[in-house]
Coordinates of C-alpha atoms and ligand atoms in Angstrom, one line a residue:
M1 CA 183.6 -35.9 89.0
V2 CA 186.7 -36.3 86.9
F3 CA 187.5 -40.0 86.3
N4 CA 191.0 -41.1 87.1
N5 CA 192.6 -43.6 84.6
Q6 CA 192.6 -46.5 87.2
Y7 CA 190.2 -49.4 86.7
S8 CA 189.3 -52.1 89.1
L9 CA 186.9 -55.0 89.4
S10 CA 183.9 -54.3 91.6
I11 CA 183.1 -57.3 93.7
N12 CA 180.9 -57.4 96.7
G13 CA 180.9 -53.6 97.1
K14 CA 184.7 -53.4 97.0
M15 CA 187.1 -52.3 94.3
I16 CA 189.6 -55.1 93.6
S17 CA 192.8 -55.1 91.6
A18 CA 193.1 -58.3 89.5
G19 CA 196.9 -58.4 89.7
K20 CA 197.1 -59.0 86.0
T21 CA 195.9 -56.4 83.5
F22 CA 195.5 -56.0 79.7
G23 CA 195.9 -52.9 77.5
V24 CA 192.9 -51.0 76.1
V25 CA 193.6 -49.4 72.7
N26 CA 192.2 -46.1 71.4
P27 CA 191.1 -47.1 67.8
A28 CA 191.7 -43.7 66.5
T29 CA 195.4 -43.8 67.4
E30 CA 196.1 -47.5 67.9
E31 CA 197.8 -46.6 71.2
V32 CA 197.2 -48.4 74.5
F33 CA 195.9 -45.6 76.8
A34 CA 194.7 -47.6 79.9
E35 CA 195.1 -51.0 81.5
A36 CA 192.0 -53.0 82.5
P37 CA 191.9 -55.7 85.2
D38 CA 192.2 -59.3 83.8
A39 CA 189.9 -61.3 86.1
S40 CA 190.7 -64.9 86.9
R41 CA 188.3 -67.7 87.5
T42 CA 188.7 -67.1 91.2
H43 CA 187.5 -63.5 90.8
L44 CA 184.5 -64.8 88.9
D45 CA 183.8 -67.2 91.7
E46 CA 184.0 -64.3 94.2
A47 CA 181.7 -62.1 92.1
V48 CA 179.1 -64.9 91.7
A49 CA 179.3 -65.8 95.4
A50 CA 178.8 -62.1 96.3
A51 CA 175.8 -61.8 93.9
K52 CA 174.4 -65.1 95.4
A53 CA 174.7 -63.8 98.9
A54 CA 173.1 -60.5 98.1
F55 CA 170.2 -62.1 96.3
P56 CA 167.8 -62.9 99.2
A57 CA 167.9 -59.3 100.6
W58 CA 167.7 -57.7 97.2
S59 CA 164.9 -59.9 95.9
G60 CA 163.1 -59.4 99.2
R61 CA 163.0 -55.7 99.0
P62 CA 159.8 -54.1 97.9
I63 CA 159.8 -53.5 94.1
V64 CA 159.2 -49.8 94.7
E65 CA 162.6 -49.5 96.3
R66 CA 164.3 -51.4 93.5
K67 CA 162.6 -49.1 91.0
E68 CA 164.1 -46.1 92.8
L69 CA 167.5 -47.6 92.7
V70 CA 167.2 -48.4 88.9
A71 CA 166.3 -44.8 88.4
A72 CA 169.3 -43.8 90.5
I73 CA 171.6 -45.7 88.0
G74 CA 170.3 -43.3 85.3
K75 CA 171.0 -40.3 87.6
C76 CA 174.6 -41.6 88.1
L77 CA 175.1 -41.7 84.3
E78 CA 173.5 -38.2 84.0
D79 CA 175.6 -36.7 86.8
N80 CA 178.8 -38.0 85.1
R81 CA 177.7 -37.6 81.5
E82 CA 180.8 -35.6 80.4
E83 CA 183.3 -38.1 81.7
F84 CA 181.4 -41.2 80.6
S85 CA 181.1 -39.7 77.1
R86 CA 184.8 -38.8 77.0
L87 CA 185.8 -42.3 78.0
I88 CA 183.4 -44.1 75.6
T89 CA 184.9 -42.1 72.7
L90 CA 188.4 -43.0 73.8
E91 CA 187.8 -46.7 74.0
Q92 CA 185.1 -47.2 71.4
G93 CA 186.0 -44.6 68.9
K94 CA 182.6 -43.0 68.2
S95 CA 182.1 -39.3 68.0
R96 CA 181.5 -37.3 71.1
A97 CA 177.9 -36.6 69.9
G98 CA 177.5 -40.4 69.5
S99 CA 178.8 -41.0 73.0
D100 CA 176.6 -38.2 74.5
F101 CA 173.6 -39.8 72.8
E102 CA 174.6 -43.2 74.3
I103 CA 174.7 -41.8 77.8
D104 CA 171.5 -39.8 77.4
L105 CA 169.6 -42.7 76.1
S106 CA 171.0 -45.0 78.8
A107 CA 169.9 -42.6 81.5
S108 CA 166.4 -42.2 80.1
W109 CA 166.2 -45.9 79.7
C110 CA 166.8 -46.5 83.4
R111 CA 163.9 -44.1 84.1
G112 CA 161.7 -45.9 81.6
V113 CA 162.4 -49.4 83.1
A114 CA 161.8 -48.0 86.6
E115 CA 158.2 -47.4 85.5
Y116 CA 157.6 -51.1 85.3
D117 CA 155.9 -53.3 87.9
L118 CA 155.7 -57.1 88.0
P119 CA 152.2 -57.7 89.3
A120 CA 150.9 -61.2 89.9
T121 CA 147.9 -62.2 87.7
I122 CA 144.8 -63.9 89.1
I123 CA 143.6 -66.2 86.4
E124 CA 140.9 -67.9 88.4
D125 CA 139.1 -66.8 91.5
S126 CA 136.1 -69.1 91.7
S127 CA 134.2 -70.7 94.5
E128 CA 136.5 -73.7 94.0
R129 CA 140.0 -72.1 94.0
T130 CA 142.2 -69.2 93.2
V131 CA 144.9 -69.6 90.6
E132 CA 147.6 -66.9 90.7
V133 CA 150.6 -66.5 88.4
R134 CA 153.7 -64.7 89.9
H135 CA 157.0 -63.7 88.4
T136 CA 159.9 -64.5 90.6
P137 CA 163.5 -63.4 90.1
I138 CA 165.9 -66.1 88.8
G139 CA 168.9 -65.4 91.0
V140 CA 172.3 -64.4 89.7
V141 CA 172.2 -63.0 86.1
G142 CA 175.4 -63.1 84.0
A143 CA 175.4 -60.1 81.6
I144 CA 177.8 -60.2 78.6
T145 CA 178.1 -57.2 76.3
P146 CA 179.8 -56.4 73.0
W147 CA 182.0 -53.4 72.1
N148 CA 179.8 -51.3 69.8
V149 CA 177.5 -49.6 72.3
P150 CA 179.0 -50.7 75.7
I151 CA 177.0 -48.7 78.2
L152 CA 173.6 -48.7 76.6
I153 CA 173.7 -52.5 76.0
A154 CA 174.9 -53.0 79.7
I155 CA 171.9 -50.9 80.9
W156 CA 169.5 -52.9 78.7
K157 CA 170.5 -55.9 80.8
L158 CA 171.2 -54.4 84.2
A159 CA 168.1 -52.3 84.6
P160 CA 165.4 -55.0 84.0
A161 CA 167.5 -57.7 85.7
L162 CA 167.8 -55.6 88.9
L163 CA 164.2 -54.4 88.8
A164 CA 163.0 -58.0 88.6
G165 CA 165.0 -58.7 91.8
N166 CA 168.0 -60.5 90.4
T167 CA 171.6 -59.7 91.3
V168 CA 174.1 -59.3 88.4
V169 CA 177.7 -60.1 87.3
L170 CA 178.4 -57.9 84.3
K171 CA 181.3 -58.5 81.9
P172 CA 182.0 -56.0 79.2
S173 CA 183.9 -56.8 76.0
P174 CA 187.7 -56.8 76.4
F175 CA 187.8 -54.2 73.6
T176 CA 185.7 -51.7 75.6
P177 CA 185.8 -52.5 79.3
L178 CA 186.6 -49.1 80.8
A179 CA 183.3 -47.1 80.9
T180 CA 181.5 -50.2 82.2
L181 CA 184.1 -50.7 85.0
K182 CA 183.7 -47.0 86.0
L183 CA 180.0 -47.5 86.0
G184 CA 180.5 -50.5 88.3
E185 CA 182.7 -48.4 90.6
L186 CA 180.3 -45.5 90.9
L187 CA 177.3 -47.7 91.4
Q188 CA 178.9 -49.3 94.5
D189 CA 177.8 -46.1 96.3
V190 CA 174.2 -46.5 94.9
L191 CA 173.5 -50.2 95.2
P192 CA 173.9 -52.6 98.2
A193 CA 177.2 -54.7 98.2
G194 CA 177.1 -57.7 95.9
V195 CA 174.0 -56.6 93.9
L196 CA 176.1 -55.5 90.9
N197 CA 179.5 -56.9 90.3
V198 CA 181.6 -55.9 87.3
I199 CA 184.5 -57.9 86.1
S200 CA 186.7 -57.6 83.0
G201 CA 188.9 -60.1 81.2
G202 CA 189.3 -62.0 78.0
N203 CA 186.7 -64.0 76.1
E204 CA 187.4 -67.0 78.3
L205 CA 185.9 -65.1 81.2
G206 CA 182.6 -65.0 79.2
Q207 CA 182.8 -68.7 78.7
W208 CA 183.5 -69.4 82.4
M209 CA 180.3 -67.4 83.2
T210 CA 178.2 -69.5 80.8
D211 CA 179.6 -72.6 82.6
H212 CA 179.2 -71.3 86.1
P213 CA 176.7 -73.5 88.2
D214 CA 175.6 -70.5 90.3
I215 CA 174.6 -68.3 87.4
G216 CA 170.9 -68.9 86.7
K217 CA 170.6 -66.8 83.5
V218 CA 172.9 -65.4 80.8
S219 CA 171.8 -62.3 78.9
F220 CA 174.2 -62.1 76.0
T221 CA 174.6 -59.6 73.1
G222 CA 177.2 -60.3 70.5
S223 CA 177.9 -62.3 67.4
T224 CA 175.8 -65.2 66.2
A225 CA 178.9 -67.5 66.3
T226 CA 179.5 -66.7 70.0
G227 CA 175.8 -66.8 70.8
K228 CA 175.7 -70.5 69.7
K229 CA 178.6 -71.3 72.0
V230 CA 176.8 -69.5 74.9
M231 CA 173.7 -71.5 74.3
E232 CA 175.6 -74.8 74.1
S233 CA 177.5 -74.1 77.3
A234 CA 174.4 -72.8 79.2
S235 CA 172.6 -76.0 78.3
K236 CA 174.8 -78.0 80.7
T237 CA 173.1 -76.3 83.7
L238 CA 169.9 -75.4 81.8
K239 CA 170.5 -71.7 82.4
R240 CA 167.9 -69.4 80.9
V241 CA 169.4 -67.5 78.0
T242 CA 168.5 -64.3 76.1
L243 CA 170.6 -63.9 73.0
E244 CA 170.7 -60.7 70.9
L245 CA 172.9 -61.6 68.0
G246 CA 174.0 -60.4 64.5
G247 CA 171.9 -59.5 61.5
N248 CA 172.1 -58.5 57.9
D249 CA 169.2 -56.0 57.8
A250 CA 167.5 -55.0 54.6
A251 CA 166.0 -51.6 53.9
I252 CA 163.5 -51.6 51.1
V253 CA 162.9 -48.3 49.3
L254 CA 159.7 -48.1 47.2
P255 CA 159.5 -45.8 44.1
D256 CA 157.1 -43.4 45.7
V257 CA 159.6 -41.8 48.2
D258 CA 161.2 -38.4 48.0
P259 CA 164.9 -39.3 47.6
K260 CA 166.2 -36.1 49.1
A261 CA 163.8 -36.3 52.1
I262 CA 164.7 -39.8 53.1
A263 CA 168.4 -39.7 52.4
P264 CA 169.6 -38.4 55.8
A265 CA 167.6 -40.9 57.9
L266 CA 168.6 -43.8 55.5
F267 CA 172.2 -42.7 55.6
W268 CA 172.3 -42.6 59.4
G269 CA 170.4 -45.9 59.6
A270 CA 173.3 -47.5 57.7
F271 CA 176.3 -45.6 59.0
F272 CA 175.6 -44.4 62.6
N273 CA 178.5 -45.5 64.9
S274 CA 180.5 -46.3 61.7
A275 CA 177.9 -48.9 60.9
Q276 CA 178.8 -50.9 64.0
V277 CA 175.2 -51.3 64.9
C278 CA 173.5 -54.7 65.0
V279 CA 170.4 -53.3 63.4
A280 CA 172.0 -51.0 60.9
A281 CA 170.7 -51.1 57.4
K282 CA 173.2 -53.4 55.8
R283 CA 171.6 -53.9 52.4
V284 CA 169.6 -51.2 50.8
Y285 CA 167.1 -52.4 48.1
I286 CA 166.0 -49.5 45.9
H287 CA 163.3 -49.7 43.3
E288 CA 164.9 -49.4 39.8
D289 CA 162.7 -46.3 38.9
I290 CA 164.3 -44.3 41.7
Y291 CA 167.6 -46.1 42.2
D292 CA 169.8 -43.4 40.6
A293 CA 168.0 -40.6 42.5
V294 CA 168.3 -42.3 45.9
A295 CA 171.9 -43.3 45.3
H296 CA 172.7 -39.7 44.3
E297 CA 171.1 -38.2 47.4
L298 CA 172.8 -40.7 49.7
V299 CA 176.2 -39.9 48.2
E300 CA 175.5 -36.1 48.4
F301 CA 174.5 -36.5 52.0
A302 CA 177.5 -38.7 52.8
K303 CA 179.8 -35.9 51.4
T304 CA 178.6 -33.7 54.3
V305 CA 179.7 -36.2 56.9
T306 CA 183.2 -36.0 58.5
V307 CA 185.2 -39.2 59.4
G308 CA 188.0 -38.8 61.9
D309 CA 189.1 -39.2 65.6
G310 CA 185.8 -39.1 67.5
A311 CA 187.4 -37.0 70.2
Q312 CA 187.9 -34.1 67.8
Q313 CA 185.2 -31.4 67.3
G314 CA 183.3 -31.6 64.1
V315 CA 183.8 -35.3 63.6
D316 CA 180.7 -37.3 62.9
L317 CA 182.0 -40.8 62.4
G318 CA 185.0 -42.4 64.1
P319 CA 187.1 -45.4 63.2
V320 CA 186.1 -49.0 63.3
Q321 CA 186.5 -50.2 66.8
N322 CA 189.3 -52.8 66.7
R323 CA 191.9 -54.3 64.4
M324 CA 190.1 -57.6 63.9
Q325 CA 187.0 -55.8 62.7
F326 CA 189.2 -53.4 60.6
E327 CA 190.8 -56.3 58.8
K328 CA 187.4 -57.9 58.2
V329 CA 186.0 -54.7 56.6
K330 CA 189.1 -54.3 54.6
S331 CA 188.8 -57.8 53.3
L332 CA 185.2 -57.1 52.1
L333 CA 186.4 -54.0 50.3
A334 CA 189.2 -55.9 48.7
D335 CA 186.8 -58.7 47.6
S336 CA 184.5 -56.1 46.1
K337 CA 187.4 -54.5 44.2
A338 CA 188.6 -57.9 43.0
Q339 CA 185.1 -58.7 41.7
G340 CA 185.0 -55.4 39.8
H341 CA 182.2 -53.8 41.8
R342 CA 181.7 -50.1 41.2
F343 CA 182.0 -47.8 44.3
L344 CA 179.9 -44.7 44.3
M345 CA 182.2 -43.4 47.0
G346 CA 185.0 -44.7 49.2
G347 CA 186.4 -48.2 48.7
E348 CA 190.0 -47.6 49.8
P349 CA 191.0 -48.0 53.4
S350 CA 192.6 -44.8 54.7
G351 CA 196.3 -45.1 55.3
G352 CA 198.1 -44.0 58.5
K353 CA 197.3 -44.6 62.2
G354 CA 193.9 -45.6 63.3
Y355 CA 191.3 -48.1 62.1
F356 CA 189.8 -45.7 59.6
I357 CA 187.6 -46.8 56.7
P358 CA 186.0 -44.1 54.6
I359 CA 182.2 -44.2 53.9
S360 CA 182.0 -46.8 51.2
I361 CA 178.9 -47.3 49.0
V362 CA 178.9 -50.1 46.5
D363 CA 176.8 -49.8 43.3
N364 CA 174.4 -52.7 42.7
P365 CA 176.8 -55.6 43.3
P366 CA 175.6 -59.1 42.6
E367 CA 173.2 -60.5 45.2
N368 CA 175.5 -63.3 46.1
S369 CA 178.6 -61.2 46.6
R370 CA 180.3 -61.2 50.0
V371 CA 179.5 -57.5 50.6
V372 CA 175.8 -58.3 50.3
V373 CA 175.7 -61.7 52.1
E374 CA 178.0 -61.0 55.0
E375 CA 177.4 -58.7 58.0
A376 CA 180.0 -56.0 57.4
F377 CA 179.7 -54.3 60.8
G378 CA 181.6 -51.4 59.3
P379 CA 181.0 -48.5 56.9
V380 CA 180.5 -50.5 53.6
L381 CA 177.0 -50.4 52.2
P382 CA 175.7 -52.2 49.1
L383 CA 172.8 -50.5 47.2
L384 CA 170.8 -53.0 45.2
K385 CA 168.1 -52.7 42.5
F386 CA 164.8 -54.3 42.5
S387 CA 161.7 -54.1 40.3
D388 CA 159.2 -56.6 41.8
I389 CA 157.9 -56.6 45.4
D390 CA 157.7 -60.4 45.7
D391 CA 161.3 -60.6 44.5
V392 CA 162.6 -58.0 46.9
V393 CA 160.8 -59.6 49.9
Q394 CA 162.3 -63.0 49.0
R395 CA 165.8 -61.4 48.7
A396 CA 165.4 -59.6 52.0
N397 CA 164.4 -62.8 53.8
N398 CA 167.0 -64.9 52.1
T399 CA 169.4 -64.9 55.0
L400 CA 169.9 -67.1 58.1
T401 CA 169.4 -64.0 60.4
G402 CA 166.3 -61.9 61.0
L403 CA 167.1 -59.0 63.4
A404 CA 165.4 -55.9 61.8
G405 CA 164.5 -54.3 58.5
S406 CA 162.9 -51.1 57.2
V407 CA 160.5 -50.1 54.5
W408 CA 160.4 -46.6 53.0
S409 CA 157.3 -45.4 51.1
S410 CA 154.7 -42.6 51.0
D411 CA 152.0 -45.3 51.0
P412 CA 151.6 -46.5 54.6
K413 CA 149.3 -49.4 53.5
K414 CA 151.8 -50.8 50.9
A415 CA 154.7 -50.4 53.4
R416 CA 152.7 -52.2 56.1
E417 CA 152.0 -55.1 53.8
I418 CA 155.7 -55.5 53.1
A419 CA 156.6 -55.1 56.8
E420 CA 154.4 -58.0 57.7
R421 CA 156.2 -60.2 55.2
L422 CA 159.7 -59.6 56.6
E423 CA 161.1 -62.3 58.8
T424 CA 162.6 -60.0 61.4
G425 CA 162.0 -59.1 65.0
T426 CA 161.6 -55.4 64.3
V427 CA 160.4 -53.6 61.1
W428 CA 160.6 -49.8 60.9
I429 CA 158.4 -47.9 58.4
N430 CA 159.8 -44.6 57.3
E431 CA 162.2 -44.5 60.2
I432 CA 165.0 -46.6 61.5
L433 CA 166.9 -47.4 64.7
F434 CA 164.0 -46.3 66.9
F435 CA 164.2 -48.0 70.3
S436 CA 162.1 -47.6 73.3
P437 CA 162.2 -49.3 76.8
D438 CA 158.6 -50.3 76.1
A439 CA 159.0 -51.9 72.6
P440 CA 160.2 -55.5 72.6
F441 CA 163.3 -56.2 70.6
S442 CA 164.1 -59.7 69.5
G443 CA 165.8 -61.6 66.7
H444 CA 164.1 -64.1 64.4
K445 CA 166.0 -67.1 63.0
Q446 CA 169.7 -67.0 64.0
S447 CA 169.6 -63.4 65.2
G448 CA 168.7 -64.5 68.7
L449 CA 166.5 -66.1 71.2
G450 CA 164.0 -64.3 73.5
A451 CA 163.4 -60.6 73.7
E452 CA 164.8 -57.5 75.4
H453 CA 162.7 -54.5 76.5
G454 CA 159.1 -54.0 77.3
M455 CA 157.2 -56.5 79.5
E456 CA 158.4 -59.4 77.3
G457 CA 162.0 -58.4 78.1
L458 CA 161.4 -57.9 81.8
L459 CA 159.7 -61.3 82.1
E460 CA 162.9 -62.9 80.7
F461 CA 164.6 -62.1 83.9
T462 CA 161.9 -64.0 85.9
N463 CA 160.7 -67.5 86.5
T464 CA 157.0 -68.1 86.3
Q465 CA 155.3 -69.5 89.5
T466 CA 151.7 -70.6 89.5
I467 CA 150.1 -70.9 92.9
T468 CA 146.7 -72.6 93.1
S469 CA 144.7 -72.6 96.3
K470 CA 141.6 -74.7 96.8
K471 CA 139.0 -72.8 98.8
L472 CA 138.6 -74.3 102.2
E473 CA 134.8 -74.4 102.0
A474 CA 135.1 -76.2 98.6
A475 CA 137.7 -78.6 99.9
S476 CA 135.5 -79.7 102.9
Ligands
NAD1 P1 181.4 -61.3 70.2 O1 180.4 -62.3 70.1 O2 182.8 -61.5 69.8 O3 181.6 -60.8 71.8 C1 180.5 -60.4 72.6 C2 180.8 -60.7 74.0 O4 181.0 -62.1 74.3 C3 182.2 -60.1 74.5 O5 182.0 -59.6 75.8 C4 183.1 -61.3 74.5 O6 184.2 -61.2 75.4 C5 182.2 -62.4 74.9 N1 182.6 -63.7 74.6 C6 183.4 -64.1 73.6 N2 183.5 -65.5 73.5 C7 182.6 -65.9 74.4 C8 182.2 -67.2 74.8 N3 182.7 -68.3 74.2 N4 181.3 -67.3 75.8 C9 180.8 -66.3 76.4 N5 181.1 -65.0 76.1 C10 182.0 -64.8 75.1 O7 180.7 -60.0 69.6 P2 181.3 -58.6 69.3 O8 182.3 -58.7 68.2 O9 181.7 -57.9 70.6 O10 180.0 -57.8 68.8 C11 179.7 -57.7 67.4 C12 178.5 -58.5 67.1 O11 177.5 -58.3 68.0 C13 177.9 -58.3 65.7 O12 177.6 -59.5 65.1 C14 176.6 -57.6 66.0 O13 175.6 -57.7 65.1 C15 176.3 -58.2 67.4 N6 175.4 -57.3 68.1 C16 174.1 -57.6 68.3 C17 173.3 -56.7 69.0 C18 171.8 -57.1 69.2 O14 171.2 -56.5 70.1 N7 171.3 -58.1 68.5 C19 173.8 -55.5 69.5 C20 175.1 -55.2 69.3 C21 175.9 -56.1 68.6

């Protein structure tokens, strides 16, 4: 199906025009290319009421049927891969290969989640009593997503929430609402009315969701600053929250690696999606014995990578997604320049239209410089020297966040010892950005609360219910 350029809210199985709209900008051209509906508080109330009304029937359906419908969401993405991919590139900026990857992973994710069951556990079955632990759905889930990977992150919330028997109100970022709105539109033919409602609007719409008395849980992915506001607001009604927030992930490269062999994976681990990835390597610590060789190979590899409009063939990395982020990254570059840091490549924002920043690699800036301490969320990467393992572990952990990290070594035992010392929810050894529907993903410290994926992630969309039953013969 070829998508038209019209976007509506999906509420209770119907496509609704919000009346008001806001413009969506293509970050490669800075031009508004579509209008998205700007939902009011009344639209939110309608969406939540629809989700609440749909909940009894949806949660009462056998899980095997919900599993089939979660798999069908993946099929819908697959059947419309070309159009979703085109639209993600237009609104988000990433290359077509990056958008294809996002849709493919989202589709296979749905199939992976659809494998899960939520069996009750009998923890006692004695002559006295049975004790059974069940996992019941919460009710209406509010899902709030960021602009870097809009469809995949939406699927990370939708698929387990629906499988567990919840109904959903999904709100994409105002910077990238379109693919999510189209997904909502197409899924109205797949799911019963009210089970999935998709609404777009400004940031205040997210805040109204976290305030709403009939939303039982908020699953939020975004910045640490907003995550704190979500938790504060959700506390008023004691909503359950899962928060996946920012990070300043360290990669640690030991002296026993082959620099040329690791350079491509390390490069993509830092720069995939123009480094707008929560778990991108944002600080690369390289042992001093091998620093020059690794830096050289990273730069040589980077020279083979093309930055440009993601819609054009042959482009590997697109622009930064929005002006606010563009200005933030430019300010980090300017600060590095002002501090006299040396750039191994890049360093100057590209002129002309579009939020383009060239691949920028900073040569061993001081540990306390802004480019090291702040989450750039853009293509600026500091390389840092170390000589001592205790020192590098301390430096890697010396941050308020703890999302992920990676260790690179030809000695698995040594790498594993370092991995265990990192205060992060995920540690990759000799790889990076590996995700699976079965592997829990969570942030330590201020990178989040709770987990997504795997059984841990699925259980976050449930309440625990324990039923004890005294045996009649024991009771008499
Ligand atoms: P953001 O926090 O600005 O926005 C995220 C979402 O929250 C958007 O939909 C936004 O409209 C909404 N929102 C804004 N204010 C709100 C409020 N007061 N209450 C409720 N919702 C509100 O984040 P962003 O700029 O879109 O995303 C970038 C950040 O997200 C980075 O810090 C990145 O590291 C992080 N991120 C984390 C993960 C992860 O899984 N841990 C994944 C991707 C991005």
